[in-house]
Amino acid sequence: MSGLRAAAGGQEILRGVDFAVESGQVHAVMGPNGSGKSTLAHVIMGKPGYEVLAGSVTLDGTELLELPTWRRAQAGLFLALQYPTEVPGVSLEEALVEAVQARGDGEAEGVHQRLADEAARVGLDARFLGRALNVDFSGGEKKRNETVQLGVLRPKIALLDEIDSGLDIDALRAVSRRVEDETRENNLGVLVITHYSRVLRELEPDIVSVLRKGRLVASGGPELADELERTGYAGYEDDGEEAAAGPADAAADPFADPLL
């Protein structure tokens, strides 16, 4: 990713973001509310409603910003949503069969068994597999469900937007270990977006970056997450180029949950 700038609702939210997620690597992006973390995930995945102002996002040499969302998924990108969508009338298995068939790799026949195996690995009760997708699921069940999808689809790069939200410690451990296993077993690259360091105690990052006011203002190793836990984000300001900017400074993602 190079020089990514993006706006929503007429306000610039991402103001030049540069970083890379390598295969087999976990890159954590932390930051306070309104810093642009969810916007970053949404823009990479191609959610409607955002305007890309500049920059490039590539995966294996393919420019993703030129592709519709479904083509980005086919290229190997996966987004685990902070607030997974309920899909009445469509089961998890039906959705995954369609996704695998659309990918054209000829593995749709094995989805049923892979789905059962992945559910067992993250502790998702098998009765949820035939139910309408995310309908009447608890927050923890939805996040386990997202992780099951990741395991079945085996993307190249996974974007985990607040994967720890709504999880108790047992669910957090199960989800984190499954993602970490995927980095080793299938060389998955992970971008994990979070406010807090607790997920990073289970899913150990290789790199931690701080996003503030739409810019990456610091990067380091896992110890940076521990520092942020102690000190907070007050010491990490942007470069001052737009310190006096009005709405853009405080612009929260207009597509995010208004209660956070």
XYZ file of N, CA and C in Angstrom:
780
model
N 0.848 -1.176 0.000
C 0.000 0.000 0.000
C 0.891 1.235 0.000
N 0.554 2.178 -0.861
C 1.399 3.355 -0.987
C 0.551 4.611 -1.142
N 0.751 5.583 -0.263
C 0.128 6.898 -0.392
C -1.380 6.880 -0.422
N -2.016 5.966 0.314
C -3.476 5.836 0.237
C -4.162 7.002 0.932
N -4.964 7.706 0.152
C -5.804 8.785 0.660
C -7.239 8.484 0.275
N -8.151 8.687 1.236
C -9.559 8.367 0.960
C -10.459 9.271 1.780
N -11.658 9.491 1.243
C -12.623 10.375 1.888
C -13.987 9.710 1.924
N -14.829 10.192 2.827
C -16.231 9.772 2.898
C -17.041 10.956 3.391
N -18.220 11.137 2.808
C -19.062 12.248 3.212
C -18.414 13.599 3.025
N -17.515 13.689 2.041
C -16.860 14.954 1.765
C -15.692 15.277 2.673
N -15.322 14.360 3.565
C -14.214 14.602 4.475
C -13.099 13.600 4.224
N -11.877 14.097 4.138
C -10.738 13.206 3.971
C -10.434 12.520 5.302
N -10.365 11.193 5.272
C -10.140 10.413 6.488
C -8.753 9.783 6.485
N -8.381 9.143 5.386
C -7.026 8.603 5.246
C -6.186 9.624 4.509
N -5.046 9.995 5.084
C -4.280 11.136 4.572
C -2.867 10.740 4.166
N -2.759 9.600 3.480
C -1.466 9.155 2.992
C -0.918 8.024 3.835
N -1.420 6.811 3.609
C -1.037 5.652 4.422
C -0.134 4.745 3.595
N 1.000 4.371 4.171
C 1.971 3.497 3.506
C 2.352 2.352 4.443
N 2.137 1.129 4.020
C 2.677 -0.026 4.740
C 2.492 -1.267 3.888
N 3.094 -2.370 4.327
C 2.990 -3.641 3.618
C 2.653 -4.740 4.614
N 1.870 -5.709 4.156
C 1.590 -6.922 4.924
C 2.190 -8.081 4.150
N 3.157 -8.744 4.745
C 3.846 -9.840 4.074
C 3.139 -11.169 4.353
N 3.294 -12.125 3.453
C 2.757 -13.458 3.659
C 3.355 -14.050 4.934
N 2.502 -14.694 5.735
C 2.945 -15.301 6.970
C 3.198 -14.331 8.098
N 2.850 -13.071 7.904
C 3.136 -12.008 8.868
C 1.845 -11.449 9.447
N 1.883 -11.039 10.710
C 0.769 -10.340 11.355
C 1.175 -8.893 11.574
N 0.440 -7.980 10.956
C 0.689 -6.545 11.095
C -0.518 -5.953 11.815
N -0.304 -5.416 13.005
C -1.379 -4.811 13.793
C -1.403 -3.305 13.581
N -2.616 -2.775 13.387
C -2.804 -1.326 13.324
C -3.697 -0.932 14.493
N -3.166 -0.080 15.351
C -3.883 0.378 16.530
C -4.120 1.878 16.424
N -5.096 2.370 17.177
C -5.372 3.791 17.171
C -6.679 4.084 17.870
N -6.878 5.331 18.277
C -8.111 5.707 18.977
C -9.296 5.755 18.030
N -10.494 5.903 18.591
C -11.689 6.080 17.774
C -11.512 7.284 16.853
N -12.027 7.150 15.628
C -11.965 8.261 14.688
C -10.643 8.419 13.981
N -9.718 7.472 14.175
C -8.400 7.610 13.545
C -8.381 7.117 12.101
N -9.416 6.356 11.703
C -9.491 5.875 10.321
C -9.219 4.391 10.170
N -9.231 3.629 11.266
C -8.877 2.205 11.190
C -9.886 1.405 10.367
N -11.178 1.550 10.673
C -12.186 0.821 9.911
C -12.253 1.319 8.468
N -12.066 2.622 8.284
C -12.020 3.164 6.923
C -10.921 2.484 6.121
N -9.781 2.273 6.750
C -8.664 1.620 6.072
C -9.074 0.247 5.560
N -9.689 -0.569 6.419
C -10.123 -1.903 6.012
C -11.176 -1.830 4.915
N -12.133 -0.910 5.059
C -13.220 -0.803 4.082
C -12.716 -0.367 2.706
N -11.780 0.572 2.695
C -11.249 1.050 1.420
C -10.443 -0.051 0.730
N -9.633 -0.771 1.486
C -8.861 -1.860 0.891
C -9.788 -2.894 0.267
N -10.899 -3.194 0.958
C -11.811 -4.230 0.470
C -12.753 -3.716 -0.607
N -12.932 -2.394 -0.692
C -13.770 -1.837 -1.755
C -15.204 -1.599 -1.368
N -15.458 -1.279 -0.092
C -16.820 -0.995 0.337
C -17.334 0.274 -0.338
N -18.555 0.258 -0.875
C -19.103 1.473 -1.498
C -19.241 2.610 -0.494
N -19.193 3.833 -1.015
C -19.377 5.003 -0.178
C -18.100 5.745 0.144
N -16.969 5.195 -0.259
C -15.688 5.849 -0.038
C -15.111 6.335 -1.359
N -14.442 7.453 -1.306
C -13.777 8.006 -2.484
C -12.269 7.907 -2.297
N -11.620 7.149 -3.172
C -10.165 7.059 -3.123
C -9.595 8.275 -3.831
N -8.827 9.060 -3.115
C -8.276 10.306 -3.648
C -6.906 10.100 -4.285
N -6.139 9.142 -3.771
C -4.796 8.890 -4.302
C -4.282 7.599 -3.704
N -3.236 7.075 -4.332
C -2.546 5.937 -3.762
C -2.764 4.638 -4.507
N -2.143 3.592 -3.993
C -2.152 2.287 -4.639
C -2.222 1.188 -3.578
N -2.997 0.138 -3.863
C -3.047 -1.050 -3.011
C -2.899 -2.257 -3.925
N -1.818 -3.005 -3.769
C -1.565 -4.133 -4.658
C -1.479 -5.436 -3.875
N -1.853 -6.515 -4.543
C -1.727 -7.866 -4.013
C -1.141 -8.732 -5.111
N 0.065 -9.227 -4.886
C 0.773 -10.025 -5.889
C 0.838 -9.310 -7.239
N 1.074 -8.010 -7.186
C 1.223 -7.222 -8.400
C -0.070 -6.734 -9.022
N -1.215 -7.134 -8.480
C -2.512 -6.700 -8.998
C -2.975 -5.462 -8.253
N -3.352 -4.415 -8.994
C -3.856 -3.190 -8.387
C -5.304 -3.417 -7.949
N -5.527 -3.498 -6.645
C -6.856 -3.815 -6.125
C -7.837 -2.659 -6.274
N -7.355 -1.428 -6.213
C -8.263 -0.290 -6.250
C -9.002 -0.171 -7.572
N -8.537 -0.869 -8.585
C -9.214 -0.854 -9.887
C -10.276 -1.935 -10.001
N -10.403 -2.783 -8.976
C -11.284 -3.941 -9.047
C -12.524 -3.765 -8.176
N -13.678 -4.347 -8.574
C -14.834 -4.392 -7.669
C -14.532 -5.314 -6.493
N -15.342 -5.230 -5.465
C -15.085 -5.981 -4.238
C -14.979 -7.479 -4.487
N -15.876 -8.034 -5.310
C -15.861 -9.483 -5.509
C -14.581 -9.937 -6.201
N -14.031 -9.080 -7.075
C -12.769 -9.423 -7.729
C -11.602 -9.344 -6.728
N -11.677 -8.443 -5.794
C -10.644 -8.371 -4.754
C -10.667 -9.643 -3.907
N -11.874 -10.124 -3.615
C -11.987 -11.381 -2.872
C -11.407 -12.538 -3.675
N -11.702 -12.579 -4.960
C -11.158 -13.639 -5.811
C -9.636 -13.570 -5.900
N -9.096 -12.371 -5.798
C -7.641 -12.199 -5.851
C -6.954 -12.699 -4.579
N -7.744 -12.933 -3.513
C -7.170 -13.481 -2.295
C -7.312 -12.616 -1.061
N -8.206 -11.612 -1.115
C -8.412 -10.711 0.012
C -9.652 -11.155 0.798
N -9.583 -11.050 2.119
C -10.697 -11.441 2.994
C -10.852 -10.395 4.082
N -12.102 -9.995 4.354
C -12.377 -9.045 5.421
C -13.286 -9.683 6.454
N -12.809 -9.792 7.697
C -13.634 -10.192 8.833
C -14.202 -8.911 9.432
N -15.502 -8.761 9.361
C -16.152 -7.509 9.706
C -16.226 -7.284 11.212
N -16.168 -6.028 11.611
C -16.371 -5.689 13.014
C -17.805 -5.994 13.423
N -18.741 -5.728 12.525
C -20.158 -6.001 12.779
C -20.686 -6.881 11.641
N -20.519 -8.207 11.751
C -20.924 -9.107 10.655
C -22.402 -8.962 10.315
N -22.674 -9.012 9.030
C -24.020 -8.802 8.511
C -24.865 -10.063 8.645
N -26.121 -9.906 9.043
C -27.065 -11.016 9.064
C -27.633 -11.209 7.655
N -27.715 -12.466 7.226
C -28.218 -12.789 5.885
C -29.339 -13.811 6.025
N -30.569 -13.376 6.226
C -31.687 -14.311 6.382
C -31.867 -15.169 5.131
N -32.162 -16.445 5.337
C -32.470 -17.335 4.222
C -31.268 -17.976 3.553
N -30.054 -17.607 3.981
C -28.841 -18.180 3.382
C -27.979 -18.745 4.506
N -27.662 -20.033 4.432
C -26.830 -20.645 5.465
C -25.359 -20.378 5.195
N -24.551 -20.591 6.209
C -23.104 -20.429 6.068
C -22.573 -21.364 4.995
N -23.029 -22.612 5.001
C -22.531 -23.568 4.010
C -22.916 -23.143 2.598
N -24.140 -22.691 2.411
C -24.568 -22.242 1.077
C -23.720 -21.063 0.610
N -23.449 -20.129 1.509
C -22.648 -18.964 1.136
C -21.235 -19.369 0.752
N -20.645 -20.284 1.500
C -19.269 -20.691 1.222
C -19.169 -21.533 -0.043
N -20.164 -22.381 -0.308
C -20.165 -23.148 -1.562
C -20.182 -22.200 -2.749
N -21.034 -21.170 -2.679
C -21.106 -20.192 -3.765
C -19.779 -19.449 -3.917
N -19.174 -19.091 -2.789
C -17.913 -18.360 -2.842
C -16.810 -19.199 -3.465
N -16.735 -20.469 -3.085
C -15.700 -21.343 -3.627
C -15.946 -21.618 -5.104
N -17.199 -21.821 -5.490
C -17.514 -22.037 -6.908
C -17.166 -20.806 -7.740
N -17.455 -19.626 -7.213
C -17.148 -18.394 -7.944
C -15.650 -18.216 -8.129
N -14.890 -18.752 -7.195
C -13.438 -18.662 -7.296
C -12.897 -19.571 -8.389
N -13.658 -20.628 -8.733
C -13.295 -21.482 -9.852
C -12.141 -22.413 -9.614
N -11.912 -22.817 -8.331
C -10.789 -23.712 -8.085
C -11.208 -25.172 -7.937
N -12.511 -25.462 -8.181
C -12.959 -26.844 -8.226
C -13.001 -27.565 -6.897
N -13.081 -26.825 -5.768
C -13.055 -27.475 -4.469
C -14.395 -27.418 -3.744
N -15.484 -27.078 -4.438
C -16.775 -26.909 -3.776
C -17.266 -28.189 -3.131
N -16.893 -29.345 -3.704
C -17.371 -30.617 -3.169
C -16.865 -30.864 -1.760
N -15.733 -30.292 -1.403
C -15.159 -30.542 -0.088
C -15.535 -29.522 0.969
N -16.413 -28.561 0.634
C -16.733 -27.482 1.564
C -17.402 -28.009 2.826
N -18.303 -28.979 2.693
C -19.041 -29.463 3.853
C -18.093 -29.990 4.930
N -17.132 -30.807 4.537
C -16.208 -31.368 5.523
C -15.256 -30.304 6.056
N -14.765 -29.433 5.188
C -13.877 -28.373 5.643
C -14.592 -27.455 6.622
N -15.862 -27.193 6.355
C -16.652 -26.345 7.236
C -16.795 -26.982 8.619
N -17.080 -28.262 8.648
C -17.201 -28.963 9.926
C -15.872 -28.960 10.674
N -14.789 -29.172 9.946
C -13.465 -29.185 10.573
C -13.112 -27.823 11.160
N -13.392 -26.769 10.395
C -13.058 -25.418 10.867
C -13.925 -25.026 12.055
N -15.199 -25.406 12.052
C -16.079 -25.098 13.179
C -15.549 -25.748 14.453
N -15.082 -26.974 14.325
C -14.528 -27.680 15.483
C -13.275 -26.989 15.998
N -12.468 -26.463 15.109
C -11.199 -25.833 15.513
C -11.422 -24.560 16.317
N -12.517 -23.836 16.051
C -12.757 -22.592 16.790
C -13.883 -22.720 17.802
N -14.434 -23.917 17.962
C -15.467 -24.133 18.959
C -16.826 -23.579 18.588
N -17.139 -23.524 17.288
C -18.471 -23.096 16.846
C -19.365 -24.325 16.751
N -20.466 -24.308 17.485
C -21.393 -25.438 17.509
C -21.866 -25.759 16.096
N -21.839 -27.032 15.726
C -22.198 -27.465 14.367
C -23.620 -27.093 13.987
N -24.498 -26.886 14.972
C -25.884 -26.538 14.635
C -25.988 -25.177 13.949
N -24.948 -24.335 14.107
C -24.995 -23.028 13.462
C -24.683 -23.103 11.964
N -24.106 -24.193 11.513
C -23.635 -24.258 10.138
C -24.773 -24.282 9.127
N -25.913 -24.821 9.526
C -27.048 -24.875 8.608
C -28.065 -23.786 8.831
N -27.811 -22.919 9.819
C -28.737 -21.830 10.109
C -28.446 -20.615 9.236
N -29.431 -19.715 9.167
C -29.247 -18.489 8.396
C -28.013 -17.739 8.902
N -27.228 -17.233 7.996
C -25.917 -16.658 8.287
C -26.016 -15.494 9.267
N -25.447 -15.693 10.455
C -25.350 -14.689 11.522
C -26.679 -14.300 12.159
N -27.790 -14.877 11.737
C -29.097 -14.519 12.299
C -29.230 -15.152 13.690
N -29.494 -14.313 14.687
C -29.636 -14.741 16.081
C -28.346 -15.336 16.647
N -27.203 -14.974 16.071
C -25.915 -15.358 16.633
C -25.519 -14.316 17.685
N -24.848 -14.749 18.726
C -24.259 -13.791 19.662
C -23.048 -13.134 19.016
N -22.512 -12.094 19.667
C -21.333 -11.440 19.124
C -20.164 -12.395 18.979
N -19.950 -13.238 19.997
C -18.864 -14.202 19.935
C -19.069 -15.247 18.861
N -20.315 -15.697 18.686
C -20.610 -16.684 17.642
C -20.381 -16.103 16.256
N -20.691 -14.835 16.084
C -20.454 -14.193 14.787
C -18.958 -14.126 14.478
N -18.144 -13.821 15.492
C -16.702 -13.728 15.250
C -16.088 -15.105 15.005
N -16.571 -16.126 15.697
C -16.120 -17.486 15.400
C -16.526 -17.863 13.977
N -17.732 -17.445 13.607
C -18.244 -17.714 12.262
C -17.359 -17.065 11.198
N -16.954 -15.815 11.424
C -16.064 -15.138 10.485
C -14.739 -15.907 10.342
N -14.260 -16.431 11.469
C -12.995 -17.160 11.449
C -13.138 -18.494 10.725
N -14.293 -19.131 10.859
C -14.563 -20.352 10.096
C -14.517 -20.057 8.604
N -15.125 -18.960 8.188
C -15.104 -18.588 6.767
C -13.670 -18.394 6.280
N -12.870 -17.719 7.089
C -11.472 -17.509 6.726
C -10.772 -18.849 6.524
N -11.006 -19.790 7.442
C -10.348 -21.085 7.350
C -10.752 -21.881 6.133
N -12.018 -21.792 5.759
C -12.498 -22.533 4.589
C -12.001 -21.890 3.298
N -12.042 -20.555 3.231
C -11.696 -19.860 1.983
C -10.186 -19.744 1.761
N -9.409 -19.784 2.840
C -7.952 -19.723 2.747
C -7.462 -18.579 1.850
N -7.724 -17.344 2.247
C -7.263 -16.200 1.451
C -5.757 -16.024 1.576
N -5.237 -15.094 0.792
C -3.821 -14.746 0.889
C -3.579 -13.701 1.975
N -4.512 -12.737 2.051
C -4.414 -11.661 3.030
C -5.758 -11.522 3.737
N -5.742 -11.489 5.072
C -6.962 -11.307 5.851
C -6.922 -9.976 6.578
N -7.996 -9.216 6.466
C -8.173 -7.979 7.204
C -9.121 -8.281 8.358
N -8.650 -8.143 9.582
C -9.456 -8.448 10.758
C -9.809 -7.141 11.454
N -11.043 -6.686 11.242
C -11.477 -5.403 11.782
C -12.117 -5.623 13.151
N -11.376 -5.303 14.204
C -11.852 -5.455 15.583
C -12.357 -6.881 15.828
N -11.560 -7.873 15.471
C -11.957 -9.267 15.622
C -12.184 -9.609 17.094
N -11.599 -8.837 18.007
C -11.740 -9.106 19.430
C -13.013 -8.532 20.029
N -13.734 -7.702 19.276
C -14.944 -7.072 19.789
C -16.019 -8.129 20.069
N -16.539 -8.144 21.280
C -17.605 -9.063 21.635
C -17.159 -10.445 22.039
N -15.851 -10.679 22.141
C -15.351 -12.010 22.471
C -14.955 -12.101 23.945
N -15.341 -13.219 24.586
C -14.797 -13.495 25.905
C -13.404 -14.087 25.730
N -12.715 -14.344 26.819
C -11.312 -14.739 26.725
C -11.145 -16.084 26.028
N -12.071 -17.017 26.259
C -11.951 -18.325 25.606
C -12.153 -18.209 24.103
N -13.155 -17.437 23.688
C -13.413 -17.250 22.259
C -12.268 -16.491 21.607
N -11.740 -15.484 22.301
C -10.620 -14.719 21.766
C -9.411 -15.621 21.540
N -9.169 -16.505 22.494
C -8.027 -17.415 22.361
C -8.232 -18.368 21.192
N -9.453 -18.912 21.049
C -9.722 -19.860 19.974
C -9.586 -19.202 18.601
N -10.150 -18.003 18.456
C -10.092 -17.286 17.182
C -8.641 -16.898 16.860
N -7.935 -16.363 17.840
C -6.559 -15.919 17.611
C -5.657 -17.081 17.234
N -5.795 -18.199 17.925
C -4.954 -19.351 17.619
C -5.233 -19.888 16.228
N -6.511 -19.855 15.815
C -6.823 -20.343 14.466
C -6.192 -19.443 13.410
N -6.269 -18.143 13.606
C -5.653 -17.222 12.652
C -4.139 -17.404 12.642
N -3.563 -17.522 13.818
C -2.115 -17.707 13.892
C -1.687 -19.011 13.219
N -2.474 -20.079 13.417
C -2.173 -21.344 12.741
C -2.187 -21.173 11.223
N -3.111 -20.344 10.733
C -3.226 -20.150 9.284
C -2.005 -19.421 8.733
N -1.393 -18.554 9.529
C -0.168 -17.894 9.062
C 0.944 -18.906 8.861
N 0.959 -19.945 9.698
C 2.003 -20.970 9.584
C 1.653 -22.046 8.561
N 0.398 -22.471 8.546
C -0.010 -23.588 7.697
C -0.149 -23.189 6.226
N -0.663 -21.986 5.975
C -0.928 -21.565 4.595
C -0.341 -20.202 4.261
N 0.583 -19.717 5.117
C 1.314 -18.482 4.822
C 0.404 -17.265 4.706
N -0.673 -17.272 5.472
C -1.615 -16.152 5.464
C -0.941 -14.884 5.975
N -1.171 -13.774 5.290
C -0.779 -12.463 5.784
C -1.971 -11.818 6.462
N -1.753 -11.191 7.606
C -2.858 -10.668 8.417
C -2.647 -9.191 8.741
N -3.698 -8.401 8.517
C -3.769 -7.036 9.023
C -4.840 -7.037 10.100
N -4.445 -6.902 11.361
C -5.404 -6.904 12.461
C -5.554 -5.487 12.988
N -6.794 -5.017 13.023
C -7.121 -3.662 13.443
C -7.769 -3.734 14.821
N -7.252 -2.972 15.773
C -7.777 -3.075 17.132
C -7.506 -1.798 17.917
N -8.332 -1.585 18.951
C -8.073 -0.501 19.901
C -7.124 -0.951 21.006
N -7.227 -2.223 21.366
C -6.610 -2.700 22.602
C -5.569 -3.777 22.329
N -4.685 -3.955 23.288
C -3.599 -4.906 23.104
C -3.986 -6.335 23.484
N -5.186 -6.556 24.037
C -5.496 -7.893 24.547
C -5.480 -8.938 23.443
N -5.971 -8.592 22.231
C -5.933 -9.564 21.139
C -4.494 -9.877 20.746
N -3.599 -8.926 20.931
C -2.205 -9.106 20.526
C -1.418 -9.934 21.541
N -2.034 -10.229 22.675
C -1.414 -11.181 23.602
C -1.669 -12.613 23.145
N -2.715 -12.797 22.320
C -3.048 -14.125 21.799
C -2.571 -14.291 20.359
N -2.729 -13.245 19.562
C -2.304 -13.246 18.165
C -1.091 -12.320 18.070
N 0.084 -12.885 18.246
C 1.289 -12.055 18.390
C 1.663 -11.395 17.069
N 1.768 -10.069 17.062
C 2.099 -9.359 15.819
C 3.600 -9.350 15.544
N 3.941 -9.272 14.276
C 5.325 -9.034 13.877
C 5.622 -7.542 13.874
N 4.613 -6.753 13.478
C 4.748 -5.298 13.403
C 3.507 -4.673 14.019
N 3.693 -3.606 14.771
C 2.581 -2.815 15.305
C 2.739 -1.386 14.796
N 1.660 -0.848 14.213
C 1.669 0.536 13.745
C 0.544 1.306 14.417
N 0.768 2.609 14.586
C -0.220 3.487 15.203
C -0.808 4.388 14.120
N -2.128 4.340 13.978
C -2.839 5.209 13.040
C -3.539 6.291 13.843
N -3.262 7.534 13.496
C -3.879 8.665 14.201
C -4.198 9.752 13.186
N -5.456 10.192 13.181
C -5.898 11.250 12.275
C -5.558 10.924 10.829
N -5.725 9.646 10.459
C -5.561 9.252 9.076
C -4.149 9.057 8.606
N -3.180 9.054 9.542
C -1.785 8.840 9.180
C -1.163 7.790 10.097
N -0.225 7.016 9.557
C 0.590 6.152 10.401
C 1.676 7.012 11.033
N 1.668 7.084 12.372
C 2.579 7.996 13.056
C 3.685 7.268 13.812
N 3.608 5.934 13.905
C 4.663 5.174 14.575
C 4.548 3.719 14.177
N 5.662 3.015 14.170
C 5.686 1.573 13.926
C 6.783 0.960 14.779
N 6.559 -0.294 15.166
C 7.555 -0.987 15.966
C 7.198 -2.455 16.101
N 7.819 -3.105 17.046
C 7.544 -4.507 17.298
C 6.417 -4.677 18.300
N 6.207 -5.907 18.796
C 5.124 -6.171 19.746
C 5.188 -5.304 20.995
N 6.385 -4.854 21.354
C 6.526 -4.027 22.555
C 5.788 -2.701 22.436
N 5.545 -2.242 21.200
C 4.812 -0.990 21.017
C 3.382 -1.118 21.530
N 2.759 -2.284 21.328
C 1.408 -2.500 21.842
C 1.385 -2.420 23.363
N 2.415 -2.954 24.009
C 2.500 -2.882 25.471
C 2.670 -1.448 25.936
N 3.466 -0.684 25.189
C 3.652 0.724 25.538
C 2.339 1.487 25.441
N 1.571 1.234 24.381
C 0.298 1.919 24.200
C -0.683 1.562 25.301
N -0.614 0.324 25.778
C -1.471 -0.091 26.886
C -1.174 0.736 28.135
N 0.090 1.084 28.325
C 0.486 1.847 29.504
C 0.232 3.341 29.343
N 0.524 3.866 28.170
C 0.556 5.324 27.996
C -0.594 5.899 27.193
N -1.311 5.065 26.436
C -2.352 5.580 25.566
C -1.776 6.202 24.308
N -2.619 6.946 23.587
C -2.237 7.477 22.277
C -1.847 8.960 22.298
N -1.931 9.578 23.465
C -1.730 11.027 23.519
C -0.360 11.451 23.013
N 0.636 10.602 23.185
C 1.980 10.973 22.761
C 2.252 10.788 21.287
N 1.261 10.270 20.549
C 1.472 9.985 19.123
C 0.608 10.912 18.284
N 1.180 12.022 17.908
C 0.489 12.982 17.057
C 0.987 12.829 15.638
N 0.240 13.414 14.673
C 0.716 13.399 13.293
C 1.822 14.434 13.135
N 2.253 14.634 11.908
C 3.426 15.485 11.679
C 3.129 16.972 11.748
N 1.874 17.329 12.075
C 1.529 18.731 12.231
C 1.155 19.431 10.945
N 1.233 18.728 9.816
C 0.966 19.368 8.529
C -0.447 19.925 8.466
N -1.408 19.180 9.119
C -2.783 19.650 9.073
C -3.322 19.779 10.486
N -2.475 20.204 11.412
C -2.885 20.255 12.802
C -4.062 21.183 13.029
N -4.195 22.186 12.168
C -5.281 23.131 12.350
C -6.510 22.771 11.538
N -6.460 21.647 10.828
C -7.591 21.272 9.996
C -8.809 21.040 10.861
N -9.971 21.390 10.342
C -11.187 21.273 11.130
C -11.783 19.891 11.115
N -12.820 19.656 10.284
C -13.545 18.406 10.338
C -12.677 17.184 10.086
N -11.680 17.304 9.222
C -10.894 16.117 8.888
C -10.140 15.580 10.086
N -9.757 16.462 11.002
C -9.028 16.015 12.180
C -9.838 15.041 13.011
N -11.104 15.352 13.192
C -11.935 14.546 14.080
C -12.908 13.673 13.328
N -12.741 13.559 12.030
C -13.734 12.845 11.221
C -13.718 11.361 11.539
N -14.750 10.904 12.190
C -14.914 9.471 12.391
C -15.475 8.871 11.111
N -15.274 7.589 10.947
C -15.814 6.889 9.791
C -17.335 6.971 9.808
N -17.975 7.625 8.819
C -19.428 7.767 8.841
C -20.158 6.451 8.625
N -19.425 5.408 8.237
C -20.043 4.102 8.027
C -19.820 3.177 9.212
N -19.139 3.655 10.250
C -18.895 2.831 11.426
C -20.064 2.959 12.404
N -20.036 2.146 13.460
C -21.088 2.169 14.475
C -21.069 3.524 15.180
N -22.203 4.276 15.146
C -22.223 5.622 15.742
C -22.114 5.607 17.252
N -22.294 4.440 17.896
C -22.252 4.385 19.349
C -20.847 4.206 19.890
N -19.861 3.970 19.001
C -18.489 3.782 19.465
C -17.701 5.065 19.321
